[in-house]
Each structure stands twice: as C-alpha cells, then as structure tokens.
Coordinates of C-alpha atoms in Angstrom, one line a residue:
M1 CA 81.5 124.6 105.9
M2 CA 79.6 121.5 105.5
G3 CA 81.1 121.1 101.9
W4 CA 84.4 121.0 103.3
T5 CA 83.8 117.9 105.7
R6 CA 84.9 114.7 104.3
R7 CA 82.1 112.3 103.4
I8 CA 82.4 108.8 104.6
A9 CA 80.1 106.1 103.8
P10 CA 79.2 103.1 106.3
V11 CA 79.3 99.9 104.2
A12 CA 78.7 96.3 104.9
A13 CA 82.2 94.7 105.2
R14 CA 83.8 91.5 106.8
M15 CA 86.7 91.8 109.0
M16 CA 89.0 89.6 111.1
T17 CA 92.3 89.3 112.8
W18 CA 94.9 87.5 111.1
E19 CA 98.5 86.6 112.2
V20 CA 101.6 85.9 110.6
T21 CA 105.3 85.4 111.9
T22 CA 108.6 86.3 110.3
A23 CA 111.9 86.4 111.5
F24 CA 112.7 89.0 114.2
D25 CA 113.9 91.7 111.7
G26 CA 111.5 90.5 109.1
T27 CA 108.8 92.6 107.3
L28 CA 106.2 91.6 104.6
T29 CA 105.2 93.7 101.4
E30 CA 101.7 93.8 100.7
T31 CA 102.0 91.4 97.8
E32 CA 103.7 88.9 100.1
L33 CA 100.9 89.5 102.8
Q34 CA 98.2 88.6 100.0
K35 CA 100.0 85.6 99.0
R36 CA 100.2 84.3 102.4
F37 CA 96.8 84.8 103.4
D38 CA 95.5 83.0 100.2
E39 CA 97.5 80.0 101.6
D40 CA 96.3 80.3 105.2
C41 CA 92.8 81.7 105.0
R42 CA 91.6 80.7 101.7
N43 CA 88.0 80.6 102.0
A44 CA 88.2 83.2 105.3
F45 CA 85.4 85.5 103.6
G46 CA 83.7 83.1 101.1
A47 CA 84.1 82.7 97.6
N48 CA 82.1 85.5 96.6
P49 CA 80.6 87.6 99.3
V50 CA 77.0 88.9 97.6
D51 CA 76.6 86.6 94.6
G52 CA 79.6 87.3 93.2
K53 CA 79.1 90.9 92.8
C54 CA 81.9 91.9 95.1
A55 CA 84.7 89.6 94.0
K56 CA 86.7 92.4 92.4
N57 CA 86.8 94.1 96.0
R58 CA 90.2 94.3 97.3
V59 CA 91.4 92.6 100.6
F60 CA 92.9 95.1 103.0
F61 CA 95.4 94.4 105.6
W62 CA 95.7 97.2 108.5
P63 CA 98.4 96.6 111.1
L64 CA 97.3 96.2 114.5
V65 CA 100.2 95.1 116.8
S66 CA 103.5 93.5 116.2
F67 CA 105.6 91.9 119.2
N68 CA 108.3 89.4 119.6
A69 CA 107.7 85.9 120.5
S70 CA 109.3 82.7 121.1
D71 CA 109.4 81.6 117.3
G72 CA 110.1 85.2 115.8
R73 CA 108.4 88.4 115.2
K74 CA 104.5 88.4 115.0
H75 CA 102.5 90.4 112.8
R76 CA 98.7 90.8 113.7
Y77 CA 96.5 92.6 111.1
L78 CA 93.1 93.5 110.8
V79 CA 92.2 92.0 107.5
S80 CA 89.1 93.6 105.8
I81 CA 86.9 93.6 102.8
A82 CA 83.8 95.2 101.5
N83 CA 80.9 93.1 101.3
E84 CA 79.1 95.0 98.6
P85 CA 79.5 96.8 95.6
L86 CA 81.2 100.3 96.1
E87 CA 80.7 101.8 92.5
C88 CA 77.8 103.7 93.5
Y89 CA 79.5 105.6 96.5
R90 CA 82.4 107.3 94.3
K91 CA 80.4 110.1 93.0
K92 CA 79.6 111.6 96.3
I93 CA 81.6 110.0 98.9
D94 CA 85.2 110.4 99.9
C95 CA 85.9 107.0 101.4
C96 CA 84.0 103.9 102.8
L97 CA 84.7 102.3 105.9
P98 CA 83.0 99.3 107.7
R99 CA 80.1 100.3 109.4
Q100 CA 80.9 98.1 112.5
I101 CA 83.6 100.5 113.5
A102 CA 80.7 102.3 115.5
L103 CA 81.8 99.4 118.1
Y104 CA 85.2 100.8 118.2
A105 CA 83.8 104.3 119.3
I106 CA 81.9 102.5 122.0
A107 CA 84.9 100.9 123.2
D108 CA 86.8 104.0 123.0
K109 CA 84.2 105.7 125.2
I110 CA 84.6 102.8 127.8
L111 CA 88.4 103.4 127.8
R112 CA 88.0 107.0 128.5
G113 CA 85.2 106.6 131.1
G114 CA 82.6 108.4 129.0
W115 CA 80.1 105.3 128.3
N116 CA 76.9 105.4 130.3
G117 CA 76.3 102.0 130.4
V118 CA 72.6 102.1 129.6
E119 CA 72.8 100.0 126.7
C120 CA 75.4 97.3 128.6
S121 CA 73.7 94.0 129.4
K122 CA 75.2 92.1 132.6
C123 CA 74.4 88.3 131.7
D124 CA 75.6 86.4 135.0
D125 CA 79.2 86.4 135.1
M126 CA 79.8 87.0 131.6
C127 CA 80.8 90.6 132.2
A128 CA 82.1 90.7 135.5
G129 CA 84.5 93.4 135.0
H130 CA 83.3 97.1 134.8
A131 CA 83.9 100.2 132.5
E132 CA 85.8 101.9 135.7
D133 CA 88.2 98.9 135.7
C134 CA 89.6 98.8 131.9
A135 CA 89.5 102.7 131.9
E136 CA 92.7 102.5 134.6
N137 CA 95.1 100.1 132.5
G138 CA 93.5 100.2 129.2
N139 CA 92.6 96.8 128.8
L140 CA 89.3 95.9 127.6
M141 CA 87.3 92.9 126.1
L142 CA 84.3 94.2 124.4
V143 CA 81.6 91.7 123.6
A144 CA 78.7 93.0 121.1
L145 CA 75.9 91.4 119.7
W146 CA 74.6 93.2 116.6
K147 CA 72.1 92.0 113.7
S148 CA 72.8 88.2 114.5
V149 CA 76.7 88.6 114.6
L150 CA 78.8 88.4 117.5
Y151 CA 82.0 90.7 117.8
I152 CA 84.7 90.5 120.1
L153 CA 87.2 93.4 120.5
V154 CA 90.3 93.4 122.4
F155 CA 91.9 96.6 123.6
A156 CA 95.5 96.1 125.3
K157 CA 97.0 99.4 127.1
G158 CA 94.3 101.1 125.0
R159 CA 95.2 100.1 121.7
L160 CA 93.1 97.7 119.3
C161 CA 94.9 94.2 118.9
H162 CA 92.1 91.8 118.1
W163 CA 88.8 91.6 116.3
S164 CA 86.3 88.6 115.6
E165 CA 83.0 88.6 114.0
E166 CA 81.1 85.3 114.2
F167 CA 77.5 84.8 112.5
G168 CA 74.6 82.9 112.9
Y169 CA 73.7 84.0 116.4
G170 CA 70.3 85.2 117.7
D171 CA 68.9 88.6 118.5
C172 CA 69.6 88.3 122.2
I173 CA 72.8 87.0 124.3
D174 CA 71.9 83.6 125.2
E175 CA 73.9 80.7 126.4
R176 CA 75.5 79.9 123.3
C177 CA 77.1 83.5 123.4
R178 CA 78.1 82.8 126.7
N179 CA 79.9 79.5 126.0
R180 CA 81.7 81.5 123.0
V181 CA 83.0 84.1 125.2
K182 CA 83.7 81.7 127.9
R183 CA 86.1 79.9 125.2
F184 CA 87.7 83.2 124.2
K185 CA 88.5 84.2 127.7
S186 CA 90.5 80.9 128.0
F187 CA 92.5 82.2 124.9
L188 CA 93.1 85.6 126.5
K189 CA 95.0 83.7 129.3
T190 CA 97.3 81.6 127.0
D191 CA 98.1 84.0 124.1
E192 CA 101.9 85.4 124.2
L193 CA 100.6 89.0 124.0
F194 CA 97.3 89.2 126.1
A195 CA 98.6 86.9 128.9
S196 CA 101.3 89.4 129.9
S197 CA 99.1 92.5 129.4
G198 CA 97.1 92.0 133.0
L199 CA 93.5 91.9 133.8
F200 CA 91.0 92.8 131.1
G201 CA 87.6 94.6 131.7
E202 CA 84.8 92.8 130.4
I203 CA 81.5 94.7 128.7
C204 CA 78.9 93.0 127.0
I205 CA 76.6 95.0 124.9
C206 CA 73.5 94.3 122.6
C207 CA 73.8 96.8 119.6
D208 CA 70.1 96.2 118.4
E209 CA 69.0 98.0 121.5
T210 CA 71.3 101.0 120.8
W211 CA 69.4 103.8 118.8
N212 CA 72.7 105.8 117.9
M213 CA 74.9 103.7 115.8
K214 CA 74.9 106.0 113.0
T215 CA 76.4 108.8 115.2
L216 CA 78.9 106.1 116.6
F217 CA 80.1 105.4 113.3
Q218 CA 81.0 109.1 112.5
L219 CA 82.5 109.2 115.8
G220 CA 84.6 106.3 115.2
A221 CA 85.7 107.3 111.7
K222 CA 87.5 110.3 113.3
D223 CA 89.6 108.3 115.5
P224 CA 93.2 108.3 114.3
F225 CA 93.1 104.7 113.8
W226 CA 90.4 104.6 110.8
N227 CA 92.0 108.1 109.5
G228 CA 93.2 107.7 105.9
L229 CA 91.7 104.1 105.7
D230 CA 89.5 103.4 102.9
L231 CA 87.6 100.3 101.4
D232 CA 87.2 102.0 98.1
E233 CA 90.9 103.0 97.1
C234 CA 91.1 104.2 93.7
Q235 CA 94.1 104.8 91.3
S236 CA 92.6 108.3 90.4
M237 CA 90.9 111.1 92.3
K238 CA 87.4 110.8 93.3
P239 CA 85.1 113.3 91.8
C240 CA 84.3 114.7 95.3
E241 CA 87.9 114.9 96.0
K242 CA 88.6 116.7 92.8
R243 CA 86.2 119.3 93.6
R244 CA 87.8 120.1 96.7
W245 CA 91.0 120.5 95.2
S246 CA 89.4 122.8 92.5
M247 CA 87.6 124.9 95.4
C248 CA 91.0 125.1 97.3
A249 CA 92.7 126.2 94.3
L250 CA 90.3 128.7 93.4
M251 CA 90.2 130.3 97.2
L252 CA 94.1 130.5 96.8
L253 CA 93.8 132.2 93.7
S254 CA 91.3 134.7 94.8
L255 CA 93.2 135.1 98.1
G256 CA 96.3 135.9 95.9
L257 CA 94.5 138.5 93.9
L258 CA 93.1 140.2 96.8
L259 CA 96.7 140.4 98.5
A260 CA 98.3 141.7 95.2
M261 CA 95.1 144.2 95.1
F262 CA 96.0 145.5 98.6
F263 CA 99.8 145.6 98.6
G264 CA 99.3 147.4 95.1
R265 CA 97.2 150.2 96.8
S266 CA 99.5 150.5 99.8
V267 CA 102.3 151.5 97.4
V268 CA 100.2 154.1 95.9
M269 CA 99.2 155.6 99.1
H270 CA 102.9 155.9 100.1
P271 CA 104.8 157.5 97.6
N272 CA 107.7 158.3 99.7
K273 CA 111.0 157.3 98.1
D274 CA 112.4 155.7 101.1
I275 CA 109.8 153.3 101.5
P276 CA 110.7 150.2 99.2
A277 CA 108.1 148.6 97.1
V278 CA 106.5 145.3 98.2
E279 CA 107.5 142.4 96.6
L280 CA 105.2 139.4 96.1
S281 CA 107.0 135.9 96.6
S282 CA 106.5 133.3 93.8
P283 CA 105.9 130.1 95.7
A284 CA 102.3 130.7 96.3
A285 CA 101.7 130.6 92.5
R286 CA 104.0 127.7 92.2
D287 CA 101.7 125.8 94.7
L288 CA 98.7 126.9 92.9
E289 CA 100.3 125.3 89.9
L290 CA 100.8 122.2 91.6
L291 CA 97.1 121.7 92.5
A292 CA 95.9 122.6 89.1
W293 CA 98.5 120.0 87.8
A294 CA 97.2 117.3 90.5
E295 CA 93.5 118.4 89.4
G296 CA 94.1 117.7 86.0
H297 CA 93.6 121.3 84.5
R298 CA 96.8 121.0 82.6
D299 CA 95.3 123.7 80.0
L300 CA 95.7 126.4 82.8
L301 CA 99.1 125.9 83.2
P302 CA 102.4 127.5 81.8
A303 CA 103.9 125.9 78.8
K304 CA 107.0 124.9 80.9
W305 CA 105.0 122.3 82.8
N306 CA 104.5 120.4 79.5
L307 CA 108.2 120.3 78.4
G308 CA 109.8 117.2 78.5
R309 CA 106.5 115.3 78.9
A310 CA 105.9 113.8 75.7
S311 CA 109.5 112.3 75.1
V312 CA 108.1 108.7 74.2
A313 CA 107.4 108.7 70.6
Y314 CA 103.8 107.6 69.6
D315 CA 102.6 106.5 66.1
E316 CA 99.7 108.8 65.3
M317 CA 98.3 106.0 63.1
S318 CA 98.5 102.9 65.2
G319 CA 98.6 104.4 68.7
S320 CA 101.7 102.0 69.3
R321 CA 104.9 103.4 71.3
R322 CA 108.1 102.9 69.9
T323 CA 111.0 102.6 72.2
S324 CA 114.3 101.3 71.5
R325 CA 116.3 99.1 73.7
S326 CA 119.1 101.2 73.6
A327 CA 116.7 103.9 74.8
C328 CA 116.4 102.3 78.3
D329 CA 119.7 102.9 79.6
S330 CA 120.3 103.6 83.3
L331 CA 118.4 107.0 84.2
E332 CA 120.2 109.3 86.9
C333 CA 117.8 111.3 88.8
K334 CA 116.5 112.1 92.4
L335 CA 113.3 111.9 93.8
L336 CA 112.8 115.4 95.6
G337 CA 109.4 114.9 96.9
I338 CA 105.7 113.5 96.4
V339 CA 102.7 115.9 96.5
G340 CA 99.2 114.5 97.8
G341 CA 100.5 110.7 96.9
R342 CA 99.9 111.5 92.9
V343 CA 102.4 114.1 91.8
A344 CA 106.2 113.4 92.0
L345 CA 108.9 116.2 91.9
M346 CA 112.4 114.7 90.2
K347 CA 115.4 116.3 89.5
T348 CA 117.7 115.2 86.4
A349 CA 121.2 114.9 86.0
M350 CA 121.0 118.1 84.0
G351 CA 119.6 119.9 87.1
E352 CA 116.1 120.1 85.9
T353 CA 113.4 119.6 87.8
K354 CA 110.3 117.6 86.5
T355 CA 106.7 117.5 88.0
L356 CA 105.4 114.2 87.0
S357 CA 102.0 112.0 87.3
V358 CA 101.1 108.5 86.7
G359 CA 101.6 108.1 83.0
D360 CA 103.8 111.1 82.4
S361 CA 107.0 110.4 80.6
L362 CA 110.9 111.3 81.6
L363 CA 112.9 110.9 78.4
S364 CA 112.1 107.1 77.5
Y365 CA 110.3 106.3 80.6
R366 CA 107.2 106.3 81.8
V367 CA 105.8 106.8 85.4
K368 CA 103.9 103.6 86.3
E369 CA 103.4 104.0 90.0
I370 CA 103.6 107.1 92.6
G371 CA 103.5 105.7 96.1
G372 CA 103.8 107.3 99.6
N373 CA 107.6 107.7 99.4
E374 CA 108.7 106.1 96.2
V375 CA 108.3 106.5 92.2
V376 CA 108.3 103.3 89.8
L377 CA 109.5 104.3 86.5
R378 CA 109.1 102.0 83.6
C379 CA 110.7 101.6 80.0
G380 CA 110.2 98.5 77.9
R381 CA 110.9 95.4 80.2
K382 CA 112.9 97.5 82.8
E383 CA 111.3 99.1 85.8
V384 CA 113.3 101.5 87.9
R385 CA 112.2 102.6 91.6
Y386 CA 113.1 105.7 93.3
E387 CA 112.7 106.4 96.9
I388 CA 112.9 110.0 98.8
E389 CA 115.4 108.4 101.5
S390 CA 118.1 108.1 98.8
P391 CA 119.1 109.8 95.8
K392 CA 120.2 106.4 94.2
V393 CA 118.1 103.7 92.5
S394 CA 117.0 101.3 95.3
S395 CA 116.1 98.7 92.7
I396 CA 115.8 97.6 89.0
V397 CA 113.4 94.9 88.2
T398 CA 113.2 93.3 84.7
V399 CA 109.7 92.2 84.0
G400 CA 108.4 89.7 81.4
A401 CA 107.6 90.7 77.8
R402 CA 104.1 92.3 77.2

C-alpha cells in the first residue's frame, strides 16, 4: 500500500504574507498578482535565492483571507518560492512543499488542544497565553525559532491569516526576539482584521529542540490547506504520477476482465430461458480509455480516438505549420468537462464529442492550455477561451505575431 501514498518532499523555501487591495467586488488573476507583487516587493526574496540556481523557480500566491476594509477589499496571500533546485525531486516525488509547514502542524495541535507543551519555552511575559485559551476561540499567535529564523504565525478563528519569517537570529530566544514579538503584538492591536478578532493565545517554541520535525511536516502536509499545493508544478505529469495512473488503469482492466469471466460463467450455469443474459455496460471501458489517453498510451486506444486530431496540416520536409487566415473563423463548440486537469471533453457544432489534450488539434485550432474549468484554443494569432459554466465563448484574444 505504500506505493499508492503520495510522496511529498520537504524543500527549502521562503514564505511571506502579502496584502493587495482591490475594489469591493474586485478580483485578481495570477498574472495581475505577479505584476503587482513585482511592483510592491521586487526584492522580497532576494535577487537569486541560491547563487542564481533558483532564479527560474515560480513564485506562488496562495490565498489566506479576504475581507472588506475602509478603502476596499483586502486580499492576503501566502507568497512562496522554492529556495533550491527542484528538478532532482521530479522522478520520485509527487510534489514539493516548504519544510516549515511543520510549524503549521504544531499550531494545529495547539488549536485542537493536543500539544503536550514539552518544547514550549515560556520567556518572561512573552508567551503569556496558554494553549487552552486559543483552543476555545481559535485565535493563536505562534512564535517559533528554528535554525536562526524567527517565524510568526497568526490564526484567527482557526484559520491561518499571517505568516512571517525573519532571518539572522541566534540559536535561542533572547531579548532581540522578545522585542520583535512585542512590536508585532502592537500590529495585532491596530490591524483591521486582527483587532476585531478578540484575544489571541501566545505560544513560543524553540524548534531546534524538537526531535520530530520530519513527522510534523508529514502531518502538516495532510492538512486541507496544503493539499493540492506544489512548489514544483509541471505542465505534464511527473513520472511517479504516470506510474500511479498506469497501475490504476491496469487494476481497472484486470477487475473488468474478472467481472466478465464471473458473469460469463454465471450465465452458463443457469441455462433457464427465463433468466435474461447479463449485459456489461460500456462506461467502465470508456473510463479506461480516458485514463490511457491521459497517460499517453495512445497506441492502445481504438482508432476513433485519433479521428479529427490531426486536422492542422504540417509540412513533412520543414515541419512548419500551414494555417490560412480564413481557417481561423469562429469555432462553435461546448466544453463538457475536464478530466484530471489534463484532458478536455468538447462537443462540436456537428454533435461530435472530442477528447483533447494540450497540443491536440480541433479543426484549425490547437489546444494551448487546459485549466481547472477552462480550455484555451489557438489558431494563428487568435485565442479562444471556453469555460465549463457557459456553452459560449467567454473571450477571444488576439495576440502578437510570432
């Protein structure tokens, strides 16, 4: 059973809380977030985290909390970037998460009343609160010193709302740490969100004395907040994920064969004409085909799966694509659904159902991108975006020449 468990690697990463204000009904796309973050915090993580080797690592914006303020809608994000190269993890690891999410697991234990407090270091009046206090209302300020980094996590009503990391501290909680926490507590009293949340329990721990940080990381990775997040998102499946899909398809196929053999023998053992023959439905077989297509085993699929997938002509000698302007007319299609974020089911105006992956063709259009609930098709300089909620085209964008 261990082979089916998702493998998650703890990696060195940097994280911080970043706030952006919009209109009361405003939202931001990831592109807009990246642009505004570059304007506000251009050097927040340093120029090149590890001697330039991690400059290509992607910056992620994970939503924390959103609330109305006096000047608009405030959105707070947990901004994160890996601080080491991630290519070495892809062959055997499903996803990468910051190793400091072990602190999230500690805070969760405190909020649930399950922290034994052995590693809790009470320094004067710095940690005046107790675990029992914050367990009642879900408000907690966790201060942690780990490998000379001072972390401050704030939970409001059981939800993570703030994460800060400051480097250059010592190996024990000293006067400098106390002064920093004192200034932060002044911020809690004036912040528009935290000031109205009530009292906060205050706990301080020294993680260098905690022996089970690896176990706490695995516990934190199972929390719904981190489930599905990955510092190493790839356009295609990772090798370990492909192997798991292949095993699932193989097991489903084996189960289908066993069921067919069982029902087949049952019919032979009961030759009574009044007993109708058992009919096996086809959806299970189609599910197997979907899995095989997403996995890339296209040589195992029926020929019908390949019909209509090569409508864009290619020059065999030069490899160049030949697409006329007139071929990029309006495309009347409906997005039926998305399987695993990688396979899109679309219905054409002629009533045909097409199963498409990134790079596949539909008439003169090519699938450029498949998201959680949308598909982007491209023909020449025209891009067409389809969404699941509506059968109509939601947007058409003309981009510059290649």
